[in-house]
Tab-separated table of C-alpha atoms in Angstrom:
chain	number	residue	atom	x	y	z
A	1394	UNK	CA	12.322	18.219	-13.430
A	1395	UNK	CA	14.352	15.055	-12.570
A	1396	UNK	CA	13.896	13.362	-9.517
A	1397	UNK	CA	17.013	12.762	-7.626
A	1398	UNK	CA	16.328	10.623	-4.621
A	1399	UNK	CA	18.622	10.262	-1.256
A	1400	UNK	CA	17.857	7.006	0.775
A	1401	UNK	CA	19.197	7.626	4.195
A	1402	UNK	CA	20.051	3.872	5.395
A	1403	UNK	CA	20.052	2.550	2.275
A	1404	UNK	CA	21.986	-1.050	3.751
A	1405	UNK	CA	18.500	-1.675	6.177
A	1406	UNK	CA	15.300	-3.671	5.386
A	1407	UNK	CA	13.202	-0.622	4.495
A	1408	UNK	CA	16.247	1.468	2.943
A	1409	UNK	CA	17.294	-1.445	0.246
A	1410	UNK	CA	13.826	-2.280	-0.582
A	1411	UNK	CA	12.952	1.171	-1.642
A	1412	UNK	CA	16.541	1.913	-3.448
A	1413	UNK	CA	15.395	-0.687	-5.587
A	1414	UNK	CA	11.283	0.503	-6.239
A	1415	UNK	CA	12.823	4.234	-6.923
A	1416	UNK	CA	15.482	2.824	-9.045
A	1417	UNK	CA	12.626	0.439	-10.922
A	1418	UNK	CA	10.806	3.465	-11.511
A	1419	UNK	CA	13.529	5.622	-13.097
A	1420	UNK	CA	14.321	7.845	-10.350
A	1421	UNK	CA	18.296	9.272	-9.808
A	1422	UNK	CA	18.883	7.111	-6.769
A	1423	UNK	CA	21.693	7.736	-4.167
A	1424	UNK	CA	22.116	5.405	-0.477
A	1425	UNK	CA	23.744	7.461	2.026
A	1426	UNK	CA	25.209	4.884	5.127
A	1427	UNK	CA	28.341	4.417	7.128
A	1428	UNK	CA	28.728	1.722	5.222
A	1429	UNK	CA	27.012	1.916	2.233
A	1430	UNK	CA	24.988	-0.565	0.221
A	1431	UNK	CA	26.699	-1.700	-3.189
A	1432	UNK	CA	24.844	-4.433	-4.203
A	1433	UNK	CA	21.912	-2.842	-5.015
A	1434	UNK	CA	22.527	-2.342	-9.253
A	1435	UNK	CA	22.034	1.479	-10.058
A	1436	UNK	CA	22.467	2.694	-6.274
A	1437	UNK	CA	25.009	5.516	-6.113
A	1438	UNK	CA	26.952	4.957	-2.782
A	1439	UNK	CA	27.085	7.786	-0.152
A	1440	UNK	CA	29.485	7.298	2.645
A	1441	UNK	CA	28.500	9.386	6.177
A	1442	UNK	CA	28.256	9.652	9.396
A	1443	UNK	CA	24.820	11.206	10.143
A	1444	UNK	CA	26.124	12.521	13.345
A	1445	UNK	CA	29.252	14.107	11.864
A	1446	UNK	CA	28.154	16.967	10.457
A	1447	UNK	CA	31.623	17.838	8.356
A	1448	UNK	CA	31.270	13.797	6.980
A	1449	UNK	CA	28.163	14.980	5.867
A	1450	UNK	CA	28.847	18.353	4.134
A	1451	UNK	CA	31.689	16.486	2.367
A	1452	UNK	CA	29.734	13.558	1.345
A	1453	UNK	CA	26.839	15.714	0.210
A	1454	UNK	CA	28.420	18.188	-1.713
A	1455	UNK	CA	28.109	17.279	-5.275
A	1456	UNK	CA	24.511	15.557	-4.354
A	1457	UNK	CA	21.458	18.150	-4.829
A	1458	UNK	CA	18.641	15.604	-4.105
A	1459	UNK	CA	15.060	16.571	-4.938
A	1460	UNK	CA	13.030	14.041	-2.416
A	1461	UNK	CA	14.986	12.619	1.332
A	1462	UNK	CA	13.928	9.121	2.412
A	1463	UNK	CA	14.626	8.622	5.702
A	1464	UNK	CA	14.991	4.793	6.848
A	1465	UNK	CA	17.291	4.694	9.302
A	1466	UNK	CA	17.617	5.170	13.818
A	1467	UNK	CA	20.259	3.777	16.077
A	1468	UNK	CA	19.431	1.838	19.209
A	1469	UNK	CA	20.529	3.372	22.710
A	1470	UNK	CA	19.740	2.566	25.851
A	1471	UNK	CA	17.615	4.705	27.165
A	1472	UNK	CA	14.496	6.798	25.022
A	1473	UNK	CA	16.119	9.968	26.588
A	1474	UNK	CA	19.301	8.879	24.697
A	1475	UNK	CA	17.236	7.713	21.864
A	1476	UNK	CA	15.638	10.633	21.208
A	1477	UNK	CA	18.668	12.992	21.465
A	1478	UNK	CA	20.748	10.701	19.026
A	1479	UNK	CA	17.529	10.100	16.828
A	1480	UNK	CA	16.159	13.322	16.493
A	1481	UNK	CA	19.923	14.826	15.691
A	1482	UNK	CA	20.360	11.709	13.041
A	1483	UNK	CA	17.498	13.482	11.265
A	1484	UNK	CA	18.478	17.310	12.369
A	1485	UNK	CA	21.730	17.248	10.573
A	1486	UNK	CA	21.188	15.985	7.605
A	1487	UNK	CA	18.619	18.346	7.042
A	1488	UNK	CA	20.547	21.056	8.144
A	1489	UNK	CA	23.465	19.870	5.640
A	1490	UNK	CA	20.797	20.304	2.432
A	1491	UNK	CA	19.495	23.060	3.754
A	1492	UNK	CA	21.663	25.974	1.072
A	1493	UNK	CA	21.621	24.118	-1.459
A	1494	UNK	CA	17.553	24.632	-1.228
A	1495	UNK	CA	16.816	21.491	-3.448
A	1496	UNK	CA	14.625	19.702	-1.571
A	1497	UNK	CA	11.145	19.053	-2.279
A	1498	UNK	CA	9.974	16.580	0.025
A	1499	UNK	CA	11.141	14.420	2.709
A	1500	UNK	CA	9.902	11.118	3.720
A	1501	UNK	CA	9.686	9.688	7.175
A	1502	UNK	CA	10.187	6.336	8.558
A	1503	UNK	CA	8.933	5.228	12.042
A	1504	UNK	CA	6.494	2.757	13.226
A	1505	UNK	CA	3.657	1.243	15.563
A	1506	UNK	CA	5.545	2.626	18.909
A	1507	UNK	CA	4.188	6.426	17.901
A	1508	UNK	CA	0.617	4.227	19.192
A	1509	UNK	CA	2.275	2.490	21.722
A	1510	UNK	CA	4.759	3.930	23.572
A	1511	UNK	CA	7.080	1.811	25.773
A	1512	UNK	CA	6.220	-1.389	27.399
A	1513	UNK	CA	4.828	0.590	30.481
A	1514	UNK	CA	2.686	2.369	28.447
A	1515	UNK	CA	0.496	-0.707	27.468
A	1516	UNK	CA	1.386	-3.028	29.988
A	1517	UNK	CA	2.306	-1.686	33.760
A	1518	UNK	CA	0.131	1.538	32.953
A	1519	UNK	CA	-2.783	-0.294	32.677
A	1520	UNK	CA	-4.168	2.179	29.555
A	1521	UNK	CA	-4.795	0.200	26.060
A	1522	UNK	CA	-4.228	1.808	23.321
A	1523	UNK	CA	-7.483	1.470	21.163
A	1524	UNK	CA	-7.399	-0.740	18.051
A	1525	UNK	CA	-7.062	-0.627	15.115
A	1526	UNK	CA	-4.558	2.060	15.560
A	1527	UNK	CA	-5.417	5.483	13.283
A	1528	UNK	CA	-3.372	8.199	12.262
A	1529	UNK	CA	-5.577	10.993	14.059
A	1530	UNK	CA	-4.670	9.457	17.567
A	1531	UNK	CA	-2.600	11.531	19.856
A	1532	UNK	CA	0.744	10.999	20.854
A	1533	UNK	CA	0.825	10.193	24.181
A	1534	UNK	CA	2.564	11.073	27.366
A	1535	UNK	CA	5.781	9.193	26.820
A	1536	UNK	CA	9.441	10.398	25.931
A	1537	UNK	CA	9.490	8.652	22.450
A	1538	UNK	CA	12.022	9.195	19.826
A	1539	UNK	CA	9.590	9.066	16.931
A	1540	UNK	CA	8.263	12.548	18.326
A	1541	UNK	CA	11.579	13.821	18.178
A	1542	UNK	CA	12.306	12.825	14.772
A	1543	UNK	CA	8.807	14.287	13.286
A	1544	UNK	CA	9.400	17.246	14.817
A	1545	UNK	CA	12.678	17.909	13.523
A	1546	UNK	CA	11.355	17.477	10.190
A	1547	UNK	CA	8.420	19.585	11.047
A	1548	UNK	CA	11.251	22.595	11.944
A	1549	UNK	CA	12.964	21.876	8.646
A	1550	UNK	CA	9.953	22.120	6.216
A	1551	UNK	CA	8.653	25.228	7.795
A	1552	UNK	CA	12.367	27.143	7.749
A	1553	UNK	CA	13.100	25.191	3.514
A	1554	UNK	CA	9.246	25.280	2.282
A	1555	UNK	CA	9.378	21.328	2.179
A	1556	UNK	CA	6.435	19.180	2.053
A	1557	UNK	CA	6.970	15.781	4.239
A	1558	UNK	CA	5.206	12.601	5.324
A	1559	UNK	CA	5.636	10.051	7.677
A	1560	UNK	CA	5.247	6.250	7.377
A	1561	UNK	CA	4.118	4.168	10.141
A	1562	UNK	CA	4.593	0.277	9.388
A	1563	UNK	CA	4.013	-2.282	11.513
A	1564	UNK	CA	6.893	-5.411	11.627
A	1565	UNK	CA	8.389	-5.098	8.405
A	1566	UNK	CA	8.883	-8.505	6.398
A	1567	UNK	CA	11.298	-8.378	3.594
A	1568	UNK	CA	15.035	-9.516	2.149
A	1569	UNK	CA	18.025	-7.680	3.981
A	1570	UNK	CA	20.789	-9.535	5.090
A	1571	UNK	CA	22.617	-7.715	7.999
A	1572	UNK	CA	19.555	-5.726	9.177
A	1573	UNK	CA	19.101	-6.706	13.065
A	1574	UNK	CA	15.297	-6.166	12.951
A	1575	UNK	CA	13.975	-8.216	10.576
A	1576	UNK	CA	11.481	-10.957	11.885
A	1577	UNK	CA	11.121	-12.926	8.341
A	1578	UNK	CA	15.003	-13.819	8.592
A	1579	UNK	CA	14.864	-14.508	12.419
A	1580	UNK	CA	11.958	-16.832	11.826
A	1581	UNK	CA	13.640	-18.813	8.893
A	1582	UNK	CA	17.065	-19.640	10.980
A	1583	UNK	CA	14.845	-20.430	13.750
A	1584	UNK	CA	13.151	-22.986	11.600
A	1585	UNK	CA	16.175	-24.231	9.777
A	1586	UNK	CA	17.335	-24.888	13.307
A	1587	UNK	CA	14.193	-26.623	14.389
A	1588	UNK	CA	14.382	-28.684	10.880
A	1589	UNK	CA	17.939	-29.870	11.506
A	1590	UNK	CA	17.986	-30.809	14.882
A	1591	UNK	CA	14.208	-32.371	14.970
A	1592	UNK	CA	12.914	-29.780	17.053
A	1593	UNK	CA	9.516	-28.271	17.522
A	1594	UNK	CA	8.922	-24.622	16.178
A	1595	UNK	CA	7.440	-23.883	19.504
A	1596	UNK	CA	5.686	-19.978	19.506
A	1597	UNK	CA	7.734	-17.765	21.674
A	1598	UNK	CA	5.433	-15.011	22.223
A	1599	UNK	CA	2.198	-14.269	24.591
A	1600	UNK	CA	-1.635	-15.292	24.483
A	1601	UNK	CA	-2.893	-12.224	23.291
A	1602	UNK	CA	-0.492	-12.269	19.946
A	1603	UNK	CA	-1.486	-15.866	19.586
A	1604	UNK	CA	-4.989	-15.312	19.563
A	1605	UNK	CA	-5.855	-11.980	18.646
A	1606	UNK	CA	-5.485	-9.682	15.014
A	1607	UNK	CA	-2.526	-8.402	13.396
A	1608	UNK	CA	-1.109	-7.531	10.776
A	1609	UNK	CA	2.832	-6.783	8.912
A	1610	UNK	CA	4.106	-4.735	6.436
A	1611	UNK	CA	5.981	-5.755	3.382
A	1612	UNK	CA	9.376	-4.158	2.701
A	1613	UNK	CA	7.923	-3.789	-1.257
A	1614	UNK	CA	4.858	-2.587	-0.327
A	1615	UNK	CA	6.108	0.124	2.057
A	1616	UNK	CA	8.505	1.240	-0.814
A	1617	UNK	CA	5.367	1.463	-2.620
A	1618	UNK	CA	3.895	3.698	-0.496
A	1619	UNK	CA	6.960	5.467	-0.128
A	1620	UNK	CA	7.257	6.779	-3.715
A	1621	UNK	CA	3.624	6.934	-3.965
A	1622	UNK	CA	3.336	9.930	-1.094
A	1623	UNK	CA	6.568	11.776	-1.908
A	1624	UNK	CA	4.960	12.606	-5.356
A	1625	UNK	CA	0.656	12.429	-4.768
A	1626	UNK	CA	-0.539	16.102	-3.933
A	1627	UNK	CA	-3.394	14.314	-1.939
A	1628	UNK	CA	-0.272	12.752	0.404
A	1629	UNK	CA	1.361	16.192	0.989
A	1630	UNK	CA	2.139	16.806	5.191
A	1631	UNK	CA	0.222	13.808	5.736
A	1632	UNK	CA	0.828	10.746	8.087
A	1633	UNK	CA	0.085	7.034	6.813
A	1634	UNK	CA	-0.143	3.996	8.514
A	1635	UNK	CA	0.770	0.983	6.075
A	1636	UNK	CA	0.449	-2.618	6.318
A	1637	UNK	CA	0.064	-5.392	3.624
A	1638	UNK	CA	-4.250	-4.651	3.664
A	1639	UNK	CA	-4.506	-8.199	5.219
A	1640	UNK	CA	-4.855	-9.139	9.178
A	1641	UNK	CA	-4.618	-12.596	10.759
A	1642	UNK	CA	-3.958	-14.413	13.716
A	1643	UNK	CA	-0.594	-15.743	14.498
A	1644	UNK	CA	-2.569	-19.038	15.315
A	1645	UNK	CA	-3.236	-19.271	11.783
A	1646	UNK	CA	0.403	-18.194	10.527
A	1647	UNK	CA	2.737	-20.313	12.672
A	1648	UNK	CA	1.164	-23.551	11.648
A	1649	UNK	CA	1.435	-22.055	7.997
A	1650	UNK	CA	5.264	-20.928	8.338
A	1651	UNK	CA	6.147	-24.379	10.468
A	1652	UNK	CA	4.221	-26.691	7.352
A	1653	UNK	CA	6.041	-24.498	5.103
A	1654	UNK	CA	9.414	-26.022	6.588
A	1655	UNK	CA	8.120	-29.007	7.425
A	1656	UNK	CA	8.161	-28.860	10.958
A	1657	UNK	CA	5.932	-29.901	13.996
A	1658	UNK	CA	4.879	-26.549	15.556
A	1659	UNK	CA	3.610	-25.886	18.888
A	1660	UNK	CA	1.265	-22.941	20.241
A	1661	UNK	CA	0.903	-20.769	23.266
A	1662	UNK	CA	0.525	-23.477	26.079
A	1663	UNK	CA	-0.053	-20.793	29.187
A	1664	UNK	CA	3.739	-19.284	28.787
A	1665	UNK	CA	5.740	-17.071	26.842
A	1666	UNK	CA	9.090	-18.638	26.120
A	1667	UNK	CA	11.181	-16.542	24.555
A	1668	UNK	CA	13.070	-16.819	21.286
A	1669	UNK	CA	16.083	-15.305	22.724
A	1670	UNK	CA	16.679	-17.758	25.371
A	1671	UNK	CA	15.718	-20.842	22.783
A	1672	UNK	CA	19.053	-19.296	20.146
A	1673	UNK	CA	21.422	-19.328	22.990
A	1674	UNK	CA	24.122	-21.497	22.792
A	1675	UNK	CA	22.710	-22.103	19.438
A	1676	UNK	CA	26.149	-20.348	17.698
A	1677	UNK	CA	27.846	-24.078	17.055
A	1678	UNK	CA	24.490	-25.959	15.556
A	1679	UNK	CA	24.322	-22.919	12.861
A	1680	UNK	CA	28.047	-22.612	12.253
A	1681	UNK	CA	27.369	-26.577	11.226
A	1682	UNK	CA	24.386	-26.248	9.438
A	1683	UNK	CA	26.148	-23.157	7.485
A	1684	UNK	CA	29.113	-25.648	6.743
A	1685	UNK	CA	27.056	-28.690	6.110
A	1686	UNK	CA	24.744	-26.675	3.292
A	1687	UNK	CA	27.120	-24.357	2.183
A	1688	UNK	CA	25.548	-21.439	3.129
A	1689	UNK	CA	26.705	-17.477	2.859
A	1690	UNK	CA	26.592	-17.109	6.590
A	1691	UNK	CA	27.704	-18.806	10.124
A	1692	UNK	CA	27.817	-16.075	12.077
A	1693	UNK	CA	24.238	-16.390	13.848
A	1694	UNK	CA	23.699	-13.477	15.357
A	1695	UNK	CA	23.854	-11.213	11.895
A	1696	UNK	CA	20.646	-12.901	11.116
A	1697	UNK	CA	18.766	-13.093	13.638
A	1698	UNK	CA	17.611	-10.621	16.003
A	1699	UNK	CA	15.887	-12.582	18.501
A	1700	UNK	CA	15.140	-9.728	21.113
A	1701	UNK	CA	13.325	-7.731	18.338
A	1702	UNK	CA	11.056	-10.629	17.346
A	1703	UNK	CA	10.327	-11.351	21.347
A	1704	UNK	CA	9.639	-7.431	21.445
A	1705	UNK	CA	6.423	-7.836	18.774
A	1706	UNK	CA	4.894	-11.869	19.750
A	1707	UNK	CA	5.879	-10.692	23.319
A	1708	UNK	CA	3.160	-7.728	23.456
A	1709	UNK	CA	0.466	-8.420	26.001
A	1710	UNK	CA	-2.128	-6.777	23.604
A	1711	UNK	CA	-3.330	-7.345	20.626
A	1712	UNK	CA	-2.134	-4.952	17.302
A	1713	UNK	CA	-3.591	-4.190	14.199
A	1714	UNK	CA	-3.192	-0.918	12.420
A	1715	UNK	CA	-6.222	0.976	10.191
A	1716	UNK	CA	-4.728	1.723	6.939
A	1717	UNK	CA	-8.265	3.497	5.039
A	1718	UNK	CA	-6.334	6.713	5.327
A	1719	UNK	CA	-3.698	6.239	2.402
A	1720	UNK	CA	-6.610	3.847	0.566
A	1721	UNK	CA	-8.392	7.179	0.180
A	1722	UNK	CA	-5.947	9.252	-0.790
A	1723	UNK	CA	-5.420	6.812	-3.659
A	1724	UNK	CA	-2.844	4.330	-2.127
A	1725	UNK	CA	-4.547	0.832	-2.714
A	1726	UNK	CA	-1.889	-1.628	-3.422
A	1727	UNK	CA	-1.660	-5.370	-1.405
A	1728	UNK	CA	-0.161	-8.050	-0.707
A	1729	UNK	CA	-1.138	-11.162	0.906
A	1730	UNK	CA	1.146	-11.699	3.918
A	1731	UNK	CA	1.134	-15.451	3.729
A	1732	UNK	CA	3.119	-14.622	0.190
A	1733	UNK	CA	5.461	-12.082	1.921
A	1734	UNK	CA	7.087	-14.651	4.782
A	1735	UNK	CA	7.258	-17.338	1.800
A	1736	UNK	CA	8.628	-15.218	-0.935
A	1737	UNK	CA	11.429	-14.372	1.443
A	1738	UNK	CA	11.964	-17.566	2.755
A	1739	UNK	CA	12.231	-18.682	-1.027
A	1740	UNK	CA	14.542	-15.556	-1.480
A	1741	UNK	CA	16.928	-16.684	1.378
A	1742	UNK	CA	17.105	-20.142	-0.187
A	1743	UNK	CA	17.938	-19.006	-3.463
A	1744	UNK	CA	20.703	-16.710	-1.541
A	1745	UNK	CA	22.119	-19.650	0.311
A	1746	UNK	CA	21.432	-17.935	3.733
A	1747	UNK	CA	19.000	-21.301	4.440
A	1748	UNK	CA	19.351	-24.353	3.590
């Protein structure tokens, strides 16, 4: 039986990355978004409005789709909100499919904040969470939107007779212009910024980032993993964590990203100093830089996402993630992460989005 694929936020980091893997691997491939991606060759565009269910019927109704990716949220400001908006993001679309009774699995996308929780939960609260972080920990005592959306999936595959998974990256590294929380890109403006106007790449995030473990997830390698699960028999109802297989210390990686660009960096010195307050006012210097270089883009804030990035180096804890779960169910591919931040660096180069 063919496999028809659905990639719900197919414009996003994760969502683009694995349009591309599925279509690599043969796989009927459509990319449902508001505004949907179309540079991606062999994507089939889908135009909705995941929380208009009639823009969904009416998008969806020539599309019988074997296997549902789902990539995508929408920031609100409060979890309460998040979780009603989330978890309904997820709810309809399911419910849309639901006669046409063609799906066979549907795939997941959340993240480290399942382990987490809100910044109270780590930091006010007082309570760690204990690392590495592994799938069989419980969810904790938290409104969090990531419960929400698992358990709207959950509802659907016990009422359709669905098998699922859920994916649970950690910052996700990878080429997608547009996509607000993408690290990589933030890091490489920053830099080009730092290059250009002689300035040190100065870490914005706290001691216990600097110094302890971590580790990221490439956008290729959780595409990987993405296909891999929604097909393995040994994956079925399962949840993965996945991560590039590597860890380091940030102390190690800034001094590799700033020699990289050539740049004079500068560690944790007894403050956190954000990277949000260091881009303000920064609009003009990239708007010249864009002009002087020729560059795709001189609108600063559509590549970087400065608040997202302070989020993760911010964390008063250190993270890591256990990934031996999906290793023994027969997931075992890597990648170094050293190769991930420069292979999209060099990928934003060739795409004139840095100089």
């Amino acid at each position: 039986m063919e496999n028809i694929a659905l990639v719900v936020g197919s414009t996003g980091i994760t969502g683009s990355n694995l349009a591309q893997e599925l279509i690599s691997q043969g796989w009927t491939t459509y990319g449902l978004a508001r505004n949907p991606n179309r540079s991606v060759p062999g994507l089939n565009p889908v135009k909705a409005d995941l929380l208009d269910e009639k823009s969904l019927t009416d998008a969806l109704e020539d599309i019988t789709p074997t296997h549902i990716f789902f990539t995508t949220w929408m920031r609100n400001d409060t979890e309460e909100e998040n979780i009603r908006v989330n978890s309904a993001l997820v709810r309809n679309l399911l419910q849309a499919l639901s006669p046409k009774k063609s799906v066979k699995h549907v795939a997941l996308v959340t993240g480290l904040k399942h382990y987490l929780g809100p910044f109270e939960a780590y930091a006010s609260a007082g309570s760690l969470p204990e690392t590495p972080l592994r799938e069989a920990q419980p969810r904790l005592e938290y409104p969090n939107f990531y419960y929400a959306q698992e358990d709207a999936v959950y509802e659907a595959a016990e009422r359709d007779r669905f098998t699922w998974s859920i994916h649970r990256p950690h910052t996700v590294i990878g080429y997608a212009i547009g996509n607000l929380m993408n690290m990589g890109t933030t890091l490489a403006v920053y830099a080009s910024i730092c290059k250009e106007t002689g300035a040190k790449f100065i870490w914005p995030g706290s001691a216990a980032q600097w110094n302890g473990l971590s580790d990221v997830t490439d956008a290729r390698i959780l595409a990987k993993q993405l296909v891999w699960a929604s097909t393995a028999e040994a994956a079925e109802n399962q949840a993965f964590n996945v991560t590039n297989g590597d860890v380091f210390r940030w102390k190690w990686l800034w001094d590799r990203i700033a020699g990289y660009f050539g740049l004079e960096a500068e560690g944790f010195n007894g403050s956190v100093k954000p990277l949000e307050k260091e881009l303000e006012g920064k609009q003009e210097t990239w708007k010249e830089i864009a002009k002087r270089y020729e560059l795709k883009e001189n609108d600063l804030s559509k590549l970087a996402s400065a608040w997202h990035t302070d989020l993760d180096l911010g964390r008063p804890i250190e993270v890591m993630t256990d990934v031996s779960k999906s290793r023994k169910a027969g997931f075992a591919v890597f990648e170094s992460t050293e190769d991930s931040f420069f292979d999209l660096f060099e990928k934003l180069k060739e795409e004139k989005i840095i100089p």
